Amino acid sequence: MIIAEQKSLDEIKTLIGNSEKVLVLGCGTCVTVCFAGGEREAAIMASSLRMATKLEGKSNAITDITVQRQCEWEYLDQVAEQIGEADVVLSLGCGIGVQAIAEHFPNTWVVPGLNTSFLGLPSEQGVWEERCAACGDCILGLTGGICPIARCSKTLLNGPCGGSEDGHCEIDPEIPCAWQLIYDRLSSMDKLDVLLDLQPPKNWKTSRDGGPRKIVREDLRLLEEEE
Amino acid sequence: MVTEIKSESKELTNGYLSGSNLEKILRGGHFAVTGELGPPQSADGEVIREKAALLKGYCDAVNITDNQTAIVRMSSIGAGTIVVQEGLEPVIQMTCRDRNRLAIQSDLLGAYALGMRNLLCLTGDHQSFGNHPESKNVFDMDSVQLVQAVANMRDECIFQCGDAFKGIEPRFFIGAAAAPFADPIDFRPYRLAKKVNAGADFIQTQLVYDVDAFAQYMEKVRELGLHEKTFILAGVGPLKSPGMARYMKNNVPGILVPDEIIKEMNAAGAPWAGKKKEELTKEDKKARSAAWKETGINICIDLIQKLRAIEGVAGVHIMAIEWERAVKPIVEGAGLYPRPQIEETVSEA
């Protein structure tokens, strides 16, 4: 899922500026699960902002509401009225949510309340780790299900580099060396021969390097038209 | 060596892959000596000339680092051009950190046109270590892929994309690095094999202080037959102080420093003049530093002798970083001076 974390209250206050009516819009999917922008966080954010503005002697109208997914028009339509009334929408969705609001409501000023961090998972309660770089050309079948694009600091395909020590990456003792993990897993499954093959340079065209990406499923499109 | 030369510029290289002095030394069966020259953090070419003067005659070729430890310095190819002018042969270092496959290939075409003949292909230190930690890295290719791309430019006259090109191809003597003691240690000889299979003509290793551990590594390397397919130059470097030895042991991944060496360095300077640490004058410290350095050079000479005795070690790569002056006494002390002067005698591969 998409992992995000909240921006500082100071930055959020700056983004909101002098707007009178502020709508804090939570999102009920990824950012709810990572405790960054769900219903609970939206309510807390709204009351924090109310408190902060009150201390500054202002009386801004700050409300909050949460939709199931900010990245789908049908859920945004359900709160179109509240969005229309707001001077500014503080989205607690990921960057996709913020852009969906901007795209769907051309007259609405929307600002991000979160920093969208990465695609990952909770490795333990309160800890999230990156797992996928959405490169568009999955190579997990070559690496025992451990991604060197997302998890090796140098995105090596023929790792490990010389900076692997005691299982961690040279750039940070807190970062496990992806290639040590790959080696250990392939070794335990008696598949180390996979690592002897020379992996050619990656086709980055399917990644962000090929420009903004888009998927068109004609089969699904046609169905839609028939309805 | 194993690669058949297909191109028309075969005559230019007289049967060698590149015709570089380093290649001739190695293929002539001589024990090779390479050094290292770090470009300055400025545009001062005089620094290069001064360092080149210290190394000329004592090394068969010198590596010119490429933004070493991710700190901006004069480019390897720029500095290498000055080194060529000074009559010393450079080994251009090229990392994958700062350039994508377009930039790497075009820079190498330029480097060849400027007279560079040796190339060391590296992945590169991560930029978080250097002075621009907020920069974007590239790593479009890794070092193994870079070796293959450069070999394909030389031997097949094709760019990485597969397009053939006409005209003069860059005929580099292609090098790669090896870290024999980095983790996972069992995989290291196999990773070396990948580099050799990709086309590495020579290998320069990370600093070796633990000869026994390196001998074990070489045993596996010989088992894989790699020493017959590539020239392996063991990395050595003179220690300046016991602190440096401890730092390498504890902080640099993939470097093993035996306790005996640390003890030997300690013994060279402590207690100095029978004084306590806080009683040492400026002059005392200076003299102690000189004593440490002398011991460091002697240890380095001893290491070279031992490494030379290991089957499959074709030479040494002396990394006297910011201490180029140490190379002369090391090479002389190891009995490797004068360096062989190669005539155009070796022919077909």
Coordinates of C-alpha atoms in Angstrom, one line a residue:
Chain A
M1 CA 0.0 0.0 0.0
I2 CA 0.9 3.7 -0.2
I3 CA 2.7 4.8 2.9
A4 CA 2.6 8.5 3.9
E5 CA 3.3 10.7 6.9
Q6 CA 1.9 14.0 8.0
K7 CA 3.5 17.3 7.3
S8 CA 4.4 19.5 10.3
L9 CA 1.6 21.6 11.7
D10 CA 3.7 24.7 10.9
E11 CA 4.0 23.8 7.2
I12 CA 0.3 23.0 7.1
K13 CA -0.6 26.4 8.6
T14 CA 1.5 28.1 6.0
L15 CA -0.2 26.2 3.2
I16 CA -3.6 27.1 4.5
G17 CA -2.7 30.8 4.9
N18 CA -5.5 33.1 5.5
S19 CA -8.3 30.9 4.3
E20 CA -11.4 31.2 6.4
K21 CA -13.2 28.0 5.6
V22 CA -10.9 24.9 5.8
L23 CA -12.1 21.4 5.0
V24 CA -9.8 18.7 6.3
L25 CA -10.4 15.7 3.9
G26 CA -9.4 12.3 5.1
C27 CA -9.0 9.2 3.0
G28 CA -10.3 5.8 4.1
T29 CA -7.9 3.5 2.3
C30 CA -4.0 3.3 2.4
V31 CA -3.4 6.4 4.6
T32 CA -6.0 5.1 7.1
V33 CA -4.1 1.8 7.4
C34 CA -0.8 3.7 8.0
F35 CA -2.4 6.1 10.5
A36 CA -1.5 9.2 8.5
G37 CA -4.8 10.5 7.0
G38 CA -7.8 8.5 8.0
E39 CA -11.0 9.6 9.7
R40 CA -9.3 9.7 13.1
E41 CA -6.3 11.7 11.9
A42 CA -8.6 14.1 10.0
A43 CA -10.5 14.8 13.2
I44 CA -7.4 15.3 15.2
M45 CA -5.9 17.5 12.5
A46 CA -9.1 19.7 12.4
S47 CA -9.0 20.2 16.1
S48 CA -5.3 20.9 16.2
L49 CA -5.9 23.6 13.5
R50 CA -8.9 25.0 15.4
M51 CA -6.7 25.3 18.5
A52 CA -3.8 26.8 16.6
T53 CA -6.0 29.4 14.9
K54 CA -7.8 30.2 18.2
L55 CA -4.4 30.9 19.9
E56 CA -3.7 33.3 17.1
G57 CA -7.0 35.1 17.8
K58 CA -8.7 33.9 14.6
S59 CA -12.0 32.2 14.2
N60 CA -11.6 30.0 11.1
A61 CA -14.3 27.5 10.3
I62 CA -12.5 24.2 10.3
T63 CA -14.4 21.0 9.5
D64 CA -13.4 17.5 8.6
I65 CA -14.8 14.7 6.6
T66 CA -13.4 11.4 5.3
V67 CA -14.2 9.6 2.1
Q68 CA -13.6 6.0 1.2
R69 CA -11.0 6.8 -1.5
Q70 CA -9.9 10.3 -2.6
C71 CA -8.6 8.7 -5.9
E72 CA -11.9 7.8 -7.3
W73 CA -14.4 10.3 -8.7
E74 CA -17.5 8.6 -7.3
Y75 CA -16.3 9.0 -3.7
L76 CA -15.3 12.6 -4.2
D77 CA -18.7 13.3 -5.7
Q78 CA -20.3 12.3 -2.4
V79 CA -18.6 15.3 -0.7
A80 CA -18.8 17.8 -3.6
E81 CA -21.0 20.1 -1.6
Q82 CA -18.6 20.4 1.3
I83 CA -15.6 20.8 -1.0
G84 CA -17.5 23.5 -2.9
E85 CA -18.1 25.5 0.3
A86 CA -14.4 25.4 1.4
D87 CA -11.9 28.2 0.8
V88 CA -9.2 25.5 1.0
V89 CA -9.3 21.7 1.1
L90 CA -6.5 20.2 3.2
S91 CA -6.2 16.7 1.8
L92 CA -5.0 14.0 4.1
G93 CA -4.9 11.7 1.1
C94 CA -1.7 10.7 -0.7
G95 CA -0.5 12.8 -3.7
I96 CA -3.0 11.0 -5.9
G97 CA -5.8 12.2 -3.7
V98 CA -4.7 15.8 -3.8
Q99 CA -4.4 15.7 -7.6
A100 CA -7.8 14.0 -7.9
I101 CA -9.4 16.8 -6.0
A102 CA -7.6 19.5 -8.1
E103 CA -8.6 17.7 -11.3
H104 CA -12.2 17.0 -10.3
F105 CA -12.9 20.4 -8.7
P106 CA -11.3 23.1 -11.0
N107 CA -12.4 26.0 -8.7
T108 CA -11.2 24.4 -5.5
W109 CA -7.8 25.3 -3.9
V110 CA -6.4 22.1 -2.5
V111 CA -3.2 21.6 -0.4
P112 CA -1.4 18.5 0.8
G113 CA -1.4 17.6 4.5
L114 CA 0.8 14.5 3.9
N115 CA 4.1 13.6 2.4
T116 CA 3.5 10.5 0.3
S117 CA 6.5 8.4 1.2
F118 CA 6.6 5.0 -0.6
L119 CA 4.9 1.8 -1.4
G120 CA 5.5 -0.6 1.4
L121 CA 4.2 -2.6 4.3
P122 CA 4.1 -2.4 8.1
S123 CA 7.0 -4.7 9.2
E124 CA 5.9 -4.4 12.8
Q125 CA 3.5 -2.2 14.7
G126 CA 4.5 1.4 14.1
V127 CA 7.2 0.6 11.5
W128 CA 6.7 0.8 7.7
E129 CA 9.2 -0.2 5.1
E130 CA 9.5 0.3 1.4
R131 CA 9.0 -2.7 -0.8
C132 CA 8.1 -1.6 -4.4
A133 CA 9.4 1.1 -6.7
A134 CA 6.6 0.6 -9.2
C135 CA 9.3 0.3 -12.0
G136 CA 6.7 -1.3 -14.3
D137 CA 8.8 -4.4 -15.2
C138 CA 8.8 -6.7 -12.2
I139 CA 12.0 -8.7 -11.7
L140 CA 11.1 -10.4 -8.4
G141 CA 11.1 -13.7 -10.2
L142 CA 14.9 -13.4 -10.6
T143 CA 15.7 -12.3 -7.1
G144 CA 13.7 -14.7 -4.8
G145 CA 10.9 -12.2 -4.2
I146 CA 13.1 -9.4 -2.8
C147 CA 13.3 -6.3 -4.9
P148 CA 16.8 -4.7 -5.4
I149 CA 15.2 -1.8 -7.3
A150 CA 13.3 -0.7 -4.2
R151 CA 15.6 -2.0 -1.5
C152 CA 19.2 -1.7 -2.8
S153 CA 20.5 1.8 -2.3
K154 CA 22.2 1.6 -5.8
T155 CA 19.4 -0.4 -7.5
L156 CA 22.0 -3.0 -8.5
L157 CA 20.9 -5.9 -10.7
N158 CA 24.2 -7.8 -10.3
G159 CA 24.8 -7.1 -6.6
P160 CA 25.9 -7.1 -3.9
C161 CA 28.4 -4.2 -4.1
G162 CA 31.4 -4.1 -1.8
G163 CA 29.6 -2.0 0.8
S164 CA 27.6 -4.9 2.3
E165 CA 28.6 -5.6 5.8
D166 CA 27.1 -7.7 8.6
G167 CA 23.9 -7.8 6.6
H168 CA 23.4 -4.1 6.3
C169 CA 23.9 -1.5 3.7
E170 CA 26.9 0.8 3.9
I171 CA 24.8 3.9 3.8
D172 CA 22.9 3.1 7.0
P173 CA 23.2 0.3 9.6
E174 CA 19.4 0.4 9.9
I175 CA 19.0 -0.6 6.2
P176 CA 19.3 -4.3 5.5
C177 CA 21.4 -5.1 2.4
A178 CA 18.9 -6.2 -0.2
W179 CA 21.5 -8.4 -1.9
Q180 CA 22.4 -10.1 1.4
L181 CA 18.7 -10.9 1.8
I182 CA 18.5 -12.1 -1.8
Y183 CA 21.6 -14.2 -1.3
D184 CA 20.3 -15.8 1.9
R185 CA 16.9 -16.6 0.5
L186 CA 18.3 -18.1 -2.7
S187 CA 20.9 -20.0 -0.7
S188 CA 18.3 -21.4 1.7
M189 CA 16.2 -22.5 -1.3
D190 CA 19.2 -24.0 -3.1
K191 CA 18.7 -21.6 -6.1
L192 CA 22.0 -19.7 -5.9
D193 CA 22.8 -20.5 -9.6
V194 CA 20.2 -17.8 -10.5
L195 CA 22.7 -15.2 -9.2
L196 CA 25.4 -16.4 -11.6
D197 CA 23.5 -15.1 -14.7
L198 CA 24.6 -11.7 -15.8
Q199 CA 21.5 -9.4 -15.6
P200 CA 21.5 -6.9 -18.5
P201 CA 20.8 -3.2 -17.9
K202 CA 17.2 -2.6 -17.0
N203 CA 14.7 -1.2 -19.3
W204 CA 13.8 2.0 -17.3
K205 CA 11.3 3.0 -20.0
T206 CA 8.5 1.3 -18.0
S207 CA 9.6 3.3 -14.9
R208 CA 9.1 7.0 -14.4
D209 CA 12.1 7.5 -16.8
G210 CA 9.9 6.8 -19.7
G211 CA 7.6 9.7 -18.8
P212 CA 4.3 9.7 -17.0
R213 CA 2.7 6.3 -17.3
K214 CA -0.8 5.3 -18.3
I215 CA -2.5 1.9 -18.7
V216 CA -5.4 1.5 -21.1
R217 CA -7.5 -1.6 -20.9
E218 CA -9.6 -1.7 -24.1
D219 CA -11.4 -4.8 -22.9
L220 CA -12.7 -2.9 -19.9
R221 CA -13.3 0.3 -21.8
L222 CA -15.5 -1.4 -24.4
L223 CA -17.6 -3.0 -21.6
E224 CA -18.2 0.5 -20.2
E225 CA -19.4 1.8 -23.5
E226 CA -21.8 -1.1 -23.9
E227 CA -23.5 -0.4 -20.6
Chain B
M1 CA 43.8 -13.0 -23.8
V2 CA 40.5 -14.6 -24.8
T3 CA 38.9 -11.9 -26.8
E4 CA 39.3 -12.0 -30.6
I5 CA 39.9 -8.6 -32.1
K6 CA 37.4 -8.1 -34.9
S7 CA 37.9 -4.4 -35.7
E8 CA 39.9 -2.7 -38.4
S9 CA 42.0 -0.9 -35.8
K10 CA 43.7 -4.1 -34.9
E11 CA 46.8 -2.8 -36.5
L12 CA 46.8 0.2 -34.3
T13 CA 47.0 -2.0 -31.2
N14 CA 49.5 -4.5 -32.6
G15 CA 47.5 -7.5 -31.5
Y16 CA 46.8 -6.1 -28.1
L17 CA 43.2 -5.4 -26.9
S18 CA 44.1 -1.9 -26.1
G19 CA 47.9 -1.5 -26.6
S20 CA 48.2 0.2 -23.2
N21 CA 51.4 0.0 -21.3
L22 CA 49.5 -1.8 -18.4
E23 CA 48.2 -4.4 -20.8
K24 CA 51.7 -4.9 -22.3
I25 CA 53.3 -5.3 -18.9
L26 CA 50.7 -7.9 -17.8
R27 CA 50.7 -9.8 -21.0
G28 CA 54.5 -9.8 -21.0
G29 CA 54.3 -11.7 -17.8
H30 CA 55.7 -8.9 -15.6
F31 CA 54.4 -8.2 -12.1
A32 CA 52.4 -5.0 -12.6
V33 CA 52.3 -2.0 -10.4
T34 CA 49.5 0.5 -10.6
G35 CA 49.1 3.6 -8.4
E36 CA 46.4 6.0 -7.6
L37 CA 46.1 9.7 -8.3
G38 CA 43.3 11.7 -6.7
P39 CA 42.3 14.8 -8.6
P40 CA 41.9 18.0 -6.6
Q41 CA 38.7 19.7 -5.5
S42 CA 39.6 22.6 -7.8
A43 CA 40.5 23.3 -11.4
D44 CA 44.2 23.4 -10.6
G45 CA 46.0 21.2 -13.2
E46 CA 49.3 21.9 -11.4
V47 CA 48.2 19.5 -8.6
I48 CA 47.9 16.7 -11.2
R49 CA 51.3 17.5 -12.7
E50 CA 53.0 17.5 -9.2
K51 CA 51.4 14.1 -8.3
A52 CA 52.2 12.7 -11.7
A53 CA 55.8 13.6 -11.2
L54 CA 55.9 11.6 -8.0
L55 CA 54.4 8.5 -9.6
K56 CA 56.1 8.5 -13.1
G57 CA 58.5 5.7 -13.5
Y58 CA 57.3 3.9 -10.4
C59 CA 53.9 2.8 -11.7
D60 CA 52.9 1.1 -15.0
A61 CA 49.7 3.1 -14.9
V62 CA 47.8 5.2 -12.4
N63 CA 44.1 5.2 -11.5
I64 CA 42.4 8.6 -11.7
T65 CA 39.5 8.5 -9.3
D66 CA 36.0 9.6 -10.4
N67 CA 34.5 11.8 -7.7
Q68 CA 35.9 9.5 -5.1
T69 CA 33.7 9.0 -2.0
A70 CA 31.1 11.1 -3.9
I71 CA 33.0 14.3 -3.4
V72 CA 33.2 16.7 -6.4
R73 CA 36.7 16.8 -7.8
M74 CA 38.2 17.4 -11.2
S75 CA 36.9 14.8 -13.6
S76 CA 38.8 11.6 -14.1
I77 CA 39.1 12.2 -17.9
G78 CA 40.1 15.8 -17.5
A79 CA 42.8 14.9 -15.0
G80 CA 43.7 11.9 -17.1
T81 CA 44.4 14.1 -20.1
I82 CA 47.0 16.0 -18.1
V83 CA 48.5 12.8 -16.9
V84 CA 48.9 11.6 -20.5
Q85 CA 50.6 14.9 -21.3
E86 CA 53.0 14.3 -18.5
G87 CA 54.0 10.9 -20.0
L88 CA 52.3 8.7 -17.4
E89 CA 49.6 6.3 -18.3
P90 CA 46.2 6.8 -16.7
V91 CA 43.5 4.2 -15.7
I92 CA 40.3 6.2 -16.0
Q93 CA 37.8 5.3 -13.3
M94 CA 34.2 5.5 -14.4
T95 CA 31.3 5.1 -11.9
C96 CA 27.7 4.4 -12.6
R97 CA 26.5 6.8 -9.9
D98 CA 26.7 10.1 -11.8
R99 CA 26.1 9.1 -15.4
N100 CA 23.5 7.2 -17.4
R101 CA 24.4 4.9 -20.3
L102 CA 24.4 7.8 -22.8
A103 CA 26.8 9.9 -20.8
I104 CA 29.1 7.0 -19.9
Q105 CA 29.5 5.9 -23.5
S106 CA 30.0 9.4 -24.9
D107 CA 32.5 10.3 -22.2
L108 CA 34.4 7.1 -23.0
L109 CA 34.5 7.9 -26.7
G110 CA 36.0 11.3 -25.8
A111 CA 38.4 9.7 -23.3
Y112 CA 39.7 7.3 -25.9
A113 CA 40.1 10.1 -28.5
L114 CA 42.1 12.0 -25.8
G115 CA 44.5 9.0 -25.4
M116 CA 43.1 7.1 -22.5
R117 CA 43.6 3.3 -22.9
N118 CA 42.8 1.8 -19.5
L119 CA 39.4 1.9 -17.8
L120 CA 38.2 0.8 -14.4
C121 CA 34.5 0.2 -14.2
L122 CA 32.9 0.9 -10.8
T123 CA 29.4 1.1 -9.4
G124 CA 30.5 4.1 -7.3
D125 CA 30.1 5.1 -3.7
H126 CA 26.6 6.2 -2.7
Q127 CA 26.2 10.0 -2.8
S128 CA 25.1 10.0 0.8
F129 CA 28.8 9.7 1.8
G130 CA 29.9 12.8 -0.1
N131 CA 29.5 16.5 -0.2
H132 CA 26.2 16.5 -2.2
P133 CA 24.0 14.1 -0.2
E134 CA 20.9 15.8 -1.6
S135 CA 21.7 14.9 -5.2
K136 CA 19.9 12.5 -7.4
N137 CA 21.9 9.4 -8.2
V138 CA 21.8 7.6 -11.5
F139 CA 22.8 3.9 -11.3
D140 CA 21.3 3.3 -14.7
M141 CA 23.7 0.4 -15.1
D142 CA 25.8 -1.4 -12.5
S143 CA 29.5 -2.1 -12.7
V144 CA 29.1 -5.6 -14.2
Q145 CA 26.8 -4.2 -17.0
L146 CA 29.3 -1.3 -17.6
V147 CA 32.1 -3.8 -18.1
Q148 CA 29.9 -5.6 -20.7
A149 CA 28.9 -2.4 -22.4
V150 CA 32.5 -1.2 -22.8
A151 CA 33.6 -4.7 -24.0
N152 CA 30.8 -4.6 -26.6
M153 CA 31.9 -1.2 -27.8
R154 CA 35.5 -2.5 -28.2
D155 CA 34.9 -6.0 -29.5
E156 CA 31.6 -5.8 -31.4
C157 CA 31.5 -2.1 -32.3
I158 CA 28.1 -1.7 -30.9
F159 CA 26.6 0.7 -28.3
Q160 CA 24.8 -0.6 -25.3
C161 CA 21.4 -0.3 -27.2
G162 CA 22.7 -2.7 -29.8
D163 CA 23.3 -0.2 -32.6
A164 CA 26.4 -0.8 -34.6
F165 CA 28.7 2.2 -35.1
K166 CA 31.4 2.8 -37.7
G167 CA 34.8 4.5 -37.4
I168 CA 37.2 4.1 -34.6
E169 CA 36.0 2.1 -31.6
P170 CA 37.3 2.8 -28.1
R171 CA 39.8 0.1 -27.4
F172 CA 40.1 0.1 -23.6
F173 CA 41.9 -2.4 -21.4
I174 CA 38.9 -3.0 -19.2
G175 CA 39.2 -3.3 -15.5
A176 CA 36.8 -4.0 -12.6
A177 CA 37.1 -3.9 -8.9
A178 CA 36.8 -6.8 -6.4
A179 CA 36.0 -6.7 -2.7
P180 CA 37.2 -10.1 -1.5
F181 CA 36.2 -9.6 2.1
A182 CA 32.8 -7.9 1.8
D183 CA 29.6 -9.8 2.6
P184 CA 28.3 -12.2 1.7
I185 CA 31.9 -13.5 1.6
D186 CA 31.1 -16.9 0.0
F187 CA 29.6 -15.1 -3.0
R188 CA 32.6 -12.9 -3.7
P189 CA 34.6 -15.2 -6.0
Y190 CA 31.4 -15.7 -8.0
R191 CA 30.7 -12.0 -8.3
L192 CA 34.3 -11.7 -9.6
A193 CA 33.4 -14.4 -12.1
K194 CA 30.5 -12.4 -13.3
K195 CA 32.8 -9.4 -14.0
V196 CA 35.3 -11.6 -15.8
N197 CA 32.5 -13.2 -17.9
A198 CA 31.3 -9.7 -18.7
G199 CA 34.7 -8.9 -20.1
A200 CA 37.0 -7.6 -17.4
D201 CA 40.6 -7.9 -18.6
F202 CA 42.1 -6.9 -15.2
I203 CA 40.9 -6.7 -11.6
Q204 CA 42.0 -4.3 -8.9
T205 CA 41.0 -5.5 -5.4
Q206 CA 40.0 -3.6 -2.3
L207 CA 42.9 -3.0 0.2
V208 CA 44.4 -6.3 1.5
Y209 CA 46.0 -6.4 4.9
D210 CA 45.0 -9.9 5.8
V211 CA 47.2 -12.1 3.5
D212 CA 45.8 -15.4 4.8
A213 CA 42.2 -14.4 4.1
F214 CA 43.2 -13.2 0.7
A215 CA 45.1 -16.4 0.0
Q216 CA 41.9 -18.3 0.8
Y217 CA 39.9 -16.1 -1.6
M218 CA 42.5 -16.7 -4.3
E219 CA 42.3 -20.4 -3.8
K220 CA 38.6 -20.2 -4.7
V221 CA 39.4 -17.8 -7.6
R222 CA 41.9 -20.4 -9.0
E223 CA 39.4 -23.2 -8.5
L224 CA 37.0 -21.2 -10.8
G225 CA 39.9 -20.6 -13.2
L226 CA 39.5 -16.9 -13.1
H227 CA 43.2 -16.1 -12.7
E228 CA 43.7 -17.5 -16.2
K229 CA 41.0 -15.3 -17.7
T230 CA 41.9 -12.0 -16.1
F231 CA 44.9 -10.3 -14.5
I232 CA 44.3 -9.8 -10.7
L233 CA 46.1 -6.9 -9.0
A234 CA 45.9 -7.0 -5.3
G235 CA 45.2 -3.7 -3.6
V236 CA 47.7 -2.5 -1.0
G237 CA 48.0 0.8 0.8
P238 CA 50.5 2.2 3.3
L239 CA 49.1 3.0 6.8
K240 CA 49.9 6.4 8.1
S241 CA 49.1 5.8 11.8
P242 CA 47.6 3.2 14.2
G243 CA 44.4 5.3 14.1
M244 CA 44.1 4.8 10.4
A245 CA 44.5 1.1 10.8
R246 CA 41.8 0.9 13.5
Y247 CA 39.5 3.1 11.4
M248 CA 39.8 0.8 8.4
K249 CA 39.3 -2.3 10.6
N250 CA 36.2 -0.9 12.3
N251 CA 34.6 1.5 9.8
V252 CA 35.3 0.5 6.2
P253 CA 33.2 -2.4 4.9
G254 CA 35.2 -5.2 3.3
I255 CA 38.6 -4.3 4.8
L256 CA 40.2 -6.8 7.3
V257 CA 43.1 -5.5 9.3
P258 CA 44.8 -8.2 11.4
D259 CA 45.6 -7.2 15.0
E260 CA 49.3 -7.9 14.5
I261 CA 49.5 -5.0 12.0
I262 CA 47.7 -2.7 14.4
K263 CA 50.2 -3.8 17.1
E264 CA 53.1 -3.2 14.8
M265 CA 51.9 0.3 14.0
N266 CA 51.3 1.0 17.7
A267 CA 54.7 -0.2 18.6
A268 CA 56.3 2.2 16.1
G269 CA 55.1 5.2 18.0
A270 CA 54.1 4.5 21.5
P271 CA 55.3 5.5 24.0
W272 CA 57.2 8.1 22.0
A273 CA 60.4 9.3 23.6
G274 CA 59.3 7.7 26.9
K275 CA 56.7 10.5 27.3
K276 CA 53.0 10.3 28.2
K277 CA 50.6 11.4 25.5
E278 CA 49.9 14.8 27.0
E279 CA 53.6 15.6 27.3
L280 CA 54.3 15.2 23.6
T281 CA 55.5 18.4 22.0
K282 CA 54.7 19.4 18.4
E283 CA 58.2 18.1 17.3
D284 CA 57.6 14.8 19.2
K285 CA 54.3 14.3 17.3
K286 CA 56.0 15.1 14.0
A287 CA 58.8 12.6 14.6
R288 CA 56.3 10.0 15.8
S289 CA 54.2 10.5 12.7
A290 CA 57.3 10.0 10.6
A291 CA 58.1 6.8 12.5
W292 CA 54.5 5.5 11.9
K293 CA 54.7 6.3 8.2
E294 CA 58.0 4.5 7.9
T295 CA 56.5 1.4 9.6
G296 CA 53.4 1.8 7.3
I297 CA 55.6 1.7 4.3
N298 CA 57.6 -1.3 5.5
I299 CA 54.3 -3.2 6.3
C300 CA 53.2 -2.4 2.8
I301 CA 56.4 -3.7 1.2
D302 CA 56.1 -6.9 3.3
L303 CA 52.5 -7.3 2.1
I304 CA 53.5 -6.9 -1.5
Q305 CA 56.2 -9.6 -1.1
K306 CA 53.6 -12.0 0.4
L307 CA 50.9 -11.2 -2.1
R308 CA 53.4 -11.7 -5.0
A309 CA 53.9 -15.3 -3.8
I310 CA 50.2 -16.2 -4.2
E311 CA 49.5 -17.9 -7.4
G312 CA 47.3 -15.9 -9.7
V313 CA 48.3 -12.4 -8.4
A314 CA 49.5 -10.6 -11.4
G315 CA 50.4 -7.3 -9.8
V316 CA 49.7 -4.8 -7.1
H317 CA 47.5 -1.7 -7.0
I318 CA 49.1 0.8 -4.5
M319 CA 46.6 3.1 -3.0
A320 CA 48.6 5.8 -1.3
I321 CA 45.7 8.2 -1.1
E322 CA 46.9 11.8 -0.7
W323 CA 50.4 10.3 0.0
E324 CA 51.8 9.8 -3.5
R325 CA 55.3 10.4 -2.1
A326 CA 55.1 6.9 -0.4
V327 CA 54.9 5.1 -3.8
K328 CA 58.6 5.5 -4.6
P329 CA 60.0 3.9 -1.4
I330 CA 57.3 1.2 -1.6
V331 CA 58.1 0.2 -5.2
E332 CA 61.8 0.4 -4.6
G333 CA 61.6 -1.5 -1.3
A334 CA 59.6 -4.2 -2.9
G335 CA 62.2 -4.7 -5.5
L336 CA 59.9 -3.6 -8.3
Y337 CA 62.0 -0.7 -9.5
P338 CA 62.9 0.0 -12.3
R339 CA 59.6 -0.8 -14.1
P340 CA 60.0 -2.8 -17.2
Q341 CA 60.0 -0.9 -20.5
I342 CA 58.0 -2.9 -23.0
E343 CA 59.0 -3.0 -26.7
E344 CA 56.4 -3.8 -29.4
T345 CA 57.2 -7.5 -29.3
V346 CA 54.1 -9.3 -28.0
S347 CA 51.7 -10.0 -30.9
E348 CA 48.5 -12.0 -31.4
A349 CA 46.3 -12.9 -28.5

